[in-house]
Coordinates of C-alpha atoms and ligand atoms in Angstrom, one line a residue:
M35 CA 106.4 115.6 109.9
A36 CA 105.0 115.4 113.4
Y37 CA 102.0 113.5 112.1
T38 CA 104.2 111.1 110.1
I39 CA 106.3 110.3 113.1
R40 CA 103.2 109.8 115.4
D41 CA 101.6 107.6 112.8
F42 CA 104.7 105.5 112.4
L43 CA 105.3 105.0 116.1
H44 CA 101.6 104.1 116.7
R45 CA 101.5 101.6 113.8
S46 CA 104.8 100.1 114.9
D47 CA 103.5 99.6 118.4
V48 CA 106.4 101.6 119.9
P49 CA 105.3 103.0 123.4
F50 CA 105.6 106.8 123.3
E51 CA 104.3 109.9 125.1
W52 CA 103.0 112.6 122.7
V53 CA 103.3 116.2 124.0
Q54 CA 101.2 118.7 122.0
L55 CA 102.8 122.1 122.3
T56 CA 100.4 125.0 122.3
T57 CA 102.4 128.1 123.3
D58 CA 105.9 129.5 122.7
E59 CA 106.6 129.1 126.4
E60 CA 105.8 125.4 126.3
A61 CA 108.0 125.0 123.2
C62 CA 110.8 126.6 125.1
S63 CA 110.4 124.7 128.4
R64 CA 109.4 121.3 127.1
A65 CA 111.2 121.0 123.8
G66 CA 114.1 123.3 124.3
V67 CA 113.4 125.4 121.2
E68 CA 112.7 129.1 120.8
H69 CA 109.0 129.1 119.7
L70 CA 106.1 127.0 118.2
H71 CA 107.3 127.6 114.6
D72 CA 110.9 126.7 115.3
P73 CA 112.2 124.5 112.4
R74 CA 113.8 122.2 115.0
L75 CA 110.4 120.9 115.9
P76 CA 109.2 118.2 116.4
V77 CA 111.8 117.0 118.9
C78 CA 112.1 113.3 119.6
V79 CA 113.5 112.4 123.1
F80 CA 114.6 108.8 123.6
Q81 CA 114.6 106.7 126.8
D82 CA 118.4 107.3 127.3
G83 CA 117.7 111.1 127.3
S84 CA 119.2 111.6 123.8
R85 CA 117.2 113.7 121.4
I86 CA 116.8 114.3 117.6
E87 CA 115.4 117.5 116.3
A88 CA 113.1 117.4 113.3
P89 CA 113.9 113.7 112.7
T90 CA 113.0 111.6 109.7
V91 CA 111.3 108.2 110.1
R92 CA 114.6 106.7 108.9
Q93 CA 116.6 108.4 111.7
I94 CA 114.1 107.1 114.2
T95 CA 114.3 103.5 112.9
E96 CA 118.1 103.8 113.0
R97 CA 118.0 105.0 116.7
L98 CA 115.6 102.1 117.5
G99 CA 118.0 99.7 116.0
W100 CA 115.5 98.7 113.3
F101 CA 117.3 100.0 110.3
L102 CA 119.2 97.0 108.9
S103 CA 121.1 96.3 105.7
P104 CA 120.4 93.1 103.8
S105 CA 122.6 90.3 105.2
R106 CA 122.6 88.1 102.1
A107 CA 123.9 88.6 98.6
E108 CA 120.9 86.6 97.3
Y109 CA 117.6 85.4 98.8
D110 CA 115.1 82.7 97.6
L111 CA 112.3 85.2 97.9
A112 CA 111.9 88.9 98.3
I113 CA 108.5 90.2 99.4
Y114 CA 107.6 93.9 99.0
G115 CA 105.1 95.3 101.4
A116 CA 104.6 94.2 105.0
G117 CA 100.8 94.4 105.3
L118 CA 98.9 91.3 106.2
A119 CA 99.5 89.7 102.8
G120 CA 103.2 90.2 102.8
L121 CA 103.5 89.2 106.5
S122 CA 101.6 86.0 105.8
A123 CA 103.8 85.2 102.8
A124 CA 106.9 85.8 104.9
V125 CA 105.6 83.5 107.7
Y126 CA 104.9 80.6 105.3
A127 CA 108.0 81.1 103.1
S128 CA 110.4 81.2 106.0
S129 CA 108.7 78.4 107.9
D130 CA 109.2 76.3 104.7
G131 CA 112.9 77.1 104.8
L132 CA 113.1 79.7 102.0
K133 CA 115.6 82.5 102.6
T134 CA 113.2 85.3 102.8
V135 CA 113.5 89.1 102.9
L136 CA 110.5 91.4 103.6
I137 CA 110.8 95.0 102.6
E138 CA 108.4 97.7 103.9
R139 CA 108.5 101.3 103.0
S140 CA 106.7 102.6 106.1
A141 CA 105.5 100.7 109.2
I142 CA 104.7 97.0 109.5
G143 CA 101.0 96.2 109.2
G144 CA 99.9 98.3 106.3
Q145 CA 96.2 99.2 106.3
A146 CA 95.5 96.7 109.1
G147 CA 97.8 98.8 111.3
S148 CA 95.2 101.6 111.0
S149 CA 92.3 99.5 112.0
S150 CA 91.3 99.9 115.6
R151 CA 89.4 96.6 115.8
I152 CA 89.1 93.8 113.2
E153 CA 86.0 91.9 114.3
N154 CA 85.6 89.4 111.4
Y155 CA 89.0 87.8 111.4
L156 CA 88.8 84.1 112.1
G157 CA 89.7 83.0 115.6
F158 CA 89.3 86.3 117.4
P159 CA 85.6 86.4 118.5
G160 CA 86.3 89.5 120.6
G161 CA 88.1 91.3 117.7
I162 CA 91.7 92.2 117.6
S163 CA 93.4 95.5 116.8
G164 CA 95.1 95.6 113.4
A165 CA 98.4 96.7 115.0
E166 CA 98.4 93.8 117.4
L167 CA 97.6 91.3 114.6
A168 CA 100.5 92.7 112.6
E169 CA 102.9 92.7 115.5
R170 CA 102.1 89.0 116.2
A171 CA 102.7 88.2 112.5
R172 CA 106.0 90.2 112.5
E173 CA 107.2 88.2 115.6
Q174 CA 106.2 84.9 113.9
A175 CA 107.9 85.8 110.7
C176 CA 111.1 86.8 112.5
R177 CA 111.0 83.6 114.6
F178 CA 111.1 81.6 111.4
G179 CA 114.0 83.6 110.1
T180 CA 112.5 86.3 107.8
E181 CA 114.7 89.3 107.5
I182 CA 112.7 92.5 107.7
L183 CA 113.9 95.8 106.3
V184 CA 111.6 98.7 107.4
A185 CA 111.6 102.3 106.2
R186 CA 112.8 101.0 102.8
E187 CA 110.9 101.4 99.5
G188 CA 111.2 99.2 96.4
V189 CA 111.2 101.6 93.4
R190 CA 112.5 99.5 90.4
G191 CA 113.1 96.0 89.3
E192 CA 114.9 93.9 86.7
F193 CA 114.0 90.3 85.8
Q194 CA 115.9 87.6 84.2
P195 CA 114.9 83.9 84.5
G196 CA 115.7 82.8 88.0
R197 CA 117.3 86.1 89.0
C198 CA 115.3 89.2 90.1
V199 CA 116.9 92.4 91.2
G200 CA 114.9 94.9 93.2
Y201 CA 116.3 98.4 93.8
L202 CA 115.3 100.3 96.9
A203 CA 114.9 104.1 97.0
D204 CA 118.3 104.5 98.9
G205 CA 120.1 102.5 96.2
T206 CA 120.3 99.2 98.0
K207 CA 120.0 96.2 95.7
I208 CA 118.1 93.1 96.6
V209 CA 118.7 89.9 94.6
S210 CA 116.3 87.0 94.8
R211 CA 115.0 84.1 92.8
A212 CA 111.4 85.1 93.1
I213 CA 109.4 88.1 94.2
I214 CA 106.0 88.6 95.8
C215 CA 104.5 92.0 95.4
A216 CA 102.2 92.8 98.4
T217 CA 102.2 96.6 98.2
G218 CA 98.5 97.1 98.8
V219 CA 96.7 100.3 98.3
E220 CA 96.9 103.8 99.6
Y221 CA 93.8 106.0 100.4
A222 CA 92.6 108.0 97.5
H223 CA 92.6 111.8 97.9
L224 CA 89.6 114.1 97.6
G225 CA 91.1 116.0 94.8
L226 CA 90.4 119.4 96.3
P227 CA 92.5 122.6 96.0
K228 CA 95.1 123.0 98.9
E229 CA 94.5 119.4 100.0
E230 CA 98.2 118.7 100.3
E231 CA 98.7 121.7 102.6
Y232 CA 96.4 120.2 105.3
I233 CA 97.7 116.6 105.3
G234 CA 98.6 115.9 108.9
A235 CA 97.3 119.4 109.9
G236 CA 93.6 118.5 110.3
L237 CA 93.2 116.3 107.2
Y238 CA 94.1 112.6 107.5
Y239 CA 93.7 109.6 105.3
G240 CA 92.4 106.5 107.0
A241 CA 90.9 105.8 110.3
G242 CA 93.3 107.9 112.3
S243 CA 94.0 105.3 115.0
S244 CA 96.8 107.5 116.4
E245 CA 94.6 110.7 116.4
A246 CA 91.4 109.5 118.2
S247 CA 92.4 110.6 121.7
L248 CA 93.4 114.0 120.5
T249 CA 89.9 114.7 119.1
R250 CA 88.4 114.9 122.6
T251 CA 85.5 117.4 122.8
E252 CA 85.8 118.2 119.1
H253 CA 83.5 117.7 116.1
V254 CA 85.1 115.2 113.7
Y255 CA 84.1 114.6 110.1
V256 CA 84.7 111.2 108.4
V257 CA 84.3 111.0 104.6
G258 CA 83.4 107.7 103.0
G259 CA 80.6 105.1 103.0
G260 CA 82.6 101.8 103.3
N261 CA 83.5 99.7 106.2
S262 CA 86.8 101.5 106.9
A263 CA 84.9 104.8 107.2
G264 CA 82.3 103.1 109.5
Q265 CA 85.0 101.7 111.7
A266 CA 86.7 105.1 111.9
V267 CA 83.4 106.6 113.1
M268 CA 83.0 104.0 115.8
H269 CA 86.6 104.6 116.8
F270 CA 86.1 108.4 117.3
A271 CA 82.6 108.3 118.8
P272 CA 83.9 107.6 122.4
F273 CA 86.3 110.6 122.3
A274 CA 84.8 113.3 120.1
S275 CA 81.8 115.5 121.1
R276 CA 80.2 114.7 117.7
V277 CA 81.1 112.6 114.7
S278 CA 79.6 113.2 111.2
I279 CA 79.9 110.7 108.5
V280 CA 79.7 112.2 105.0
V281 CA 78.5 109.9 102.3
R282 CA 77.7 110.5 98.6
G283 CA 75.1 107.8 98.4
D284 CA 71.5 107.7 99.7
S285 CA 72.1 105.5 102.7
L286 CA 74.8 103.7 104.6
E287 CA 73.1 100.3 104.2
S288 CA 74.2 99.8 100.6
S289 CA 78.0 100.0 101.4
L290 CA 78.5 99.2 105.0
S291 CA 78.3 95.9 107.0
Q292 CA 75.1 95.7 108.9
Y293 CA 76.8 95.4 112.3
L294 CA 78.4 98.8 111.7
V295 CA 75.2 100.4 110.5
D296 CA 73.5 99.2 113.7
R297 CA 76.2 100.6 115.9
I298 CA 76.3 104.0 114.1
C299 CA 72.5 104.2 114.4
A300 CA 72.7 103.4 118.1
S301 CA 75.3 106.1 118.8
T302 CA 73.8 109.3 120.1
N303 CA 76.7 111.6 119.0
V304 CA 77.0 110.3 115.4
E305 CA 75.1 111.9 112.5
V306 CA 74.9 110.5 109.0
L307 CA 75.0 113.1 106.2
T308 CA 73.8 111.3 103.0
R309 CA 74.0 112.7 99.4
T310 CA 76.7 115.0 100.7
E311 CA 80.3 115.6 99.7
V312 CA 83.2 117.8 100.9
A313 CA 83.7 120.6 98.4
G314 CA 86.3 122.8 100.0
L315 CA 88.9 123.1 102.8
E316 CA 89.9 126.3 104.7
G317 CA 92.4 127.3 107.3
D318 CA 95.8 128.9 107.7
S319 CA 98.5 126.4 108.7
Q320 CA 95.8 124.2 110.3
L321 CA 92.5 123.1 108.9
Q322 CA 89.8 125.4 110.4
A323 CA 86.6 124.6 108.3
I324 CA 85.2 122.6 105.4
T325 CA 82.5 123.2 102.9
L326 CA 79.8 120.6 102.6
K327 CA 77.8 120.3 99.4
D328 CA 74.3 118.8 99.1
R329 CA 74.4 116.6 96.0
N330 CA 70.6 116.9 95.5
T331 CA 70.3 120.7 95.6
G332 CA 73.9 121.8 95.0
Q333 CA 73.6 124.0 98.2
E334 CA 76.8 124.6 100.1
R335 CA 77.4 125.3 103.8
R336 CA 80.6 126.0 105.7
V337 CA 81.2 124.1 109.0
A338 CA 84.0 124.6 111.5
T339 CA 86.2 121.6 112.2
H340 CA 89.9 120.8 112.9
W341 CA 89.5 117.1 112.1
L342 CA 88.7 115.6 108.7
F343 CA 89.3 111.9 108.1
V344 CA 89.1 110.6 104.5
C345 CA 88.4 106.9 103.9
I346 CA 87.2 106.8 100.3
G347 CA 88.9 103.7 98.9
G348 CA 92.3 103.2 97.6
V349 CA 94.8 103.4 94.7
P350 CA 97.3 100.6 94.2
H351 CA 101.1 101.1 94.6
T352 CA 102.1 99.9 91.1
E353 CA 103.9 102.9 89.6
W354 CA 106.9 100.7 88.9
A355 CA 105.0 98.1 86.8
P356 CA 104.9 99.7 83.3
E357 CA 108.7 99.9 83.0
L358 CA 108.8 96.1 83.6
R359 CA 105.8 95.4 81.3
V360 CA 103.9 94.0 84.2
M361 CA 100.2 94.0 83.2
R362 CA 97.8 96.1 85.1
D363 CA 94.1 96.7 84.8
E364 CA 92.7 100.2 83.9
R365 CA 92.8 101.2 87.6
G366 CA 96.4 100.1 88.1
Y367 CA 95.8 96.8 89.9
L368 CA 98.2 93.9 88.9
M369 CA 96.7 91.2 86.7
T370 CA 97.4 87.6 87.8
G371 CA 96.7 84.0 86.8
P372 CA 93.5 83.2 84.9
D373 CA 92.8 87.0 84.5
L374 CA 95.8 87.2 82.2
L375 CA 94.3 84.8 79.7
R376 CA 92.3 86.1 76.7
D377 CA 90.0 83.5 75.1
G378 CA 92.3 80.9 76.7
R379 CA 95.4 82.4 75.1
Q380 CA 98.5 83.3 77.2
P381 CA 99.5 86.9 77.7
P382 CA 101.8 88.5 75.0
N383 CA 105.5 87.7 75.5
W384 CA 104.8 85.0 78.0
P385 CA 107.9 82.8 77.6
L386 CA 106.8 79.5 79.1
D387 CA 104.7 76.5 77.9
R388 CA 102.6 76.5 81.0
D389 CA 100.0 79.1 81.8
P390 CA 100.8 81.7 84.6
Y391 CA 100.1 80.2 88.0
Y392 CA 97.2 81.6 90.0
L393 CA 98.6 84.8 91.7
E394 CA 101.5 84.9 89.2
T395 CA 101.8 88.1 87.0
N396 CA 102.7 88.0 83.3
V397 CA 106.4 88.0 84.4
P398 CA 107.3 84.4 85.5
G399 CA 108.4 84.3 89.2
L400 CA 106.8 87.7 90.0
F401 CA 103.6 87.1 92.1
A402 CA 101.0 89.6 93.4
V403 CA 98.9 89.1 96.5
G404 CA 96.4 91.1 98.6
D405 CA 94.8 94.4 97.8
V406 CA 97.3 95.3 95.0
R407 CA 95.9 92.4 92.9
H408 CA 93.1 92.8 90.4
G409 CA 90.0 91.1 91.7
A410 CA 91.2 91.0 95.3
V411 CA 88.5 90.7 97.9
K412 CA 90.0 93.4 100.1
R413 CA 89.7 91.6 103.4
C414 CA 92.2 90.7 106.1
A415 CA 91.5 87.0 105.8
S416 CA 91.9 87.0 102.0
A417 CA 95.2 88.9 102.1
V418 CA 96.5 86.4 104.6
G419 CA 95.2 83.5 102.5
E420 CA 96.7 84.8 99.3
G421 CA 100.1 85.4 101.0
A422 CA 100.1 81.7 102.1
M423 CA 98.9 80.4 98.7
A424 CA 101.5 82.4 96.7
V425 CA 104.3 80.7 98.6
A426 CA 103.1 77.3 97.3
F427 CA 103.4 78.7 93.7
V428 CA 106.8 80.1 94.5
H429 CA 107.9 76.6 95.4
R430 CA 106.6 75.3 92.1
Y431 CA 108.3 78.1 90.2
L432 CA 111.6 77.5 91.9
A433 CA 111.4 73.8 91.3
E434 CA 111.2 74.5 87.5
G435 CA 114.8 75.5 87.8
Ligands
LIG50 C1 90.6 101.3 108.5 C2 90.5 99.9 107.9 C3 89.7 99.0 108.5 C4 89.6 97.7 107.9 N1 88.9 96.8 108.6 C5 88.8 95.5 108.1 C6 88.0 94.5 108.8 O1 87.5 94.8 109.8 N2 88.0 93.3 108.2 C7 88.6 93.0 107.1 O2 88.6 91.8 106.7 N3 89.3 93.9 106.4 C8 89.4 95.2 106.8 N4 90.1 96.1 106.1 C9 90.8 95.8 104.9 C10 92.1 95.0 105.2 O3 92.8 95.7 106.2 C11 92.9 95.0 103.9 O4 92.2 94.3 102.9 C12 94.2 94.2 104.1 O5 94.9 94.6 105.3 C13 95.1 94.4 102.9 O6 96.4 93.9 103.2 P1 97.6 94.0 102.1 O7 98.8 93.4 102.8 O8 97.1 93.4 100.8 O9 97.8 95.5 101.8 P2 98.2 96.8 102.7 O10 97.7 96.6 104.1 O11 97.8 98.0 101.9 O12 99.8 96.7 102.8 C14 100.7 97.1 101.8 C15 102.0 97.5 102.4 O13 103.0 97.7 101.4 C16 103.8 98.8 101.7 N5 104.4 99.3 100.4 C17 103.7 99.9 99.4 N6 104.6 100.2 98.4 C18 105.8 99.7 98.8 C19 107.0 99.7 98.2 N7 107.2 100.2 97.0 N8 108.1 99.1 98.8 C20 107.9 98.5 100.1 N9 106.7 98.6 100.7 C21 105.6 99.1 100.1 C22 102.8 99.7 102.4 O14 103.5 100.7 103.1 C23 102.0 98.8 103.2 O15 102.5 98.6 104.5 C24 90.2 97.4 106.7 C25 91.0 98.4 106.1 C26 91.2 99.6 106.7 C27 92.0 100.7 106.0

């Protein structure tokens, strides 16, 4: 729970001081509880001196005044997911005058919120942190009138022509004329025994932007050979005593942008472990060690570490799709536009004369943008571009009456 809260505050750009308790005496004096394993931990103390013991993210959003109920009985457009794709759609839709609601189950910014520095986004030659980019987009969307509901998860939907109903996990109903699904991907797990036990207790998914300063003088392991793993390595290198990047392939060059390869090679405290995978996790309540397996020889070795960051690609958030007969590919990504046509034929049960618009799913009026979409490029710029483009198709759909 402590990790979830820290991650949420960090991604949401809320200034906070993190006090890591290490002894029972500290737990008593600083948090006002009896010992380190007291179920009332973690304790969240607010600026006005008030405190909540073992809070949920929702309780924190309520206290920050961020937890809102929908103000309208019906919107023109409901967007699910406030990563860059959803934020972009929100900015363009609300600036075009559509009554827009943006629903986010966690913190604004999605994956970008965990990126310490995005260096290839147009217009920011010195790079920009993902959290800052997302915060700017949030501000822009709000300025144009988008209503944002955070800590709310869309779980189910119903579609009739011109009327879509989305149900949130807490039972709230959102009615809209069209929907954009921008729910992105979530990091894949390693699939190891006891993996769930160590999440937030030494094992993290993603680049760990809120953990970097805590890894000072420690040996950090990052799993994955893609750009997000490479960025994570460069993020930890100034803090940790040593960073090891664990990759299954023969080299980093095949999967990583050259600028990241160059930086990794130039860092004196970074080692690259190729043809290697993590085969086991050990510890008590905290991760203490991992087992590394050489993929050539099968030989295993145990190394001590309290920090393992997993950046091995993602799985899309589309569990709700089959019930609505929304078409997905074999890996769960939403199919849209021309990808739905087979030999030029429209998808089964498609009710209209026209073909699905580009970015429209096989359900008219339901669009998909960003990383959740089959064939997405998985870049910040393309997520932003698709968000903007989808709004143009939403207008066309709404004009059809
Ligand atoms: C560490 C890292 C570094 C990266 N660096 C770069 C880079 O330098 N350059 C680059 O171009 N790209 C980079 N990328 C890729 C880029 O960030 C992504 O392609 C892009 O941000 C995807 O945006 P998205 O909005 O499609 O999805 P996401 O960012 O995944 O956002 C989806 C959002 O939907 C929310 N959500 C999910 N399900 C629900 C639901 N049921 N109800 C409500 N909300 C829901 C999620 O909580 C999330 O906030 C990086 C990615 C990572 C992880």
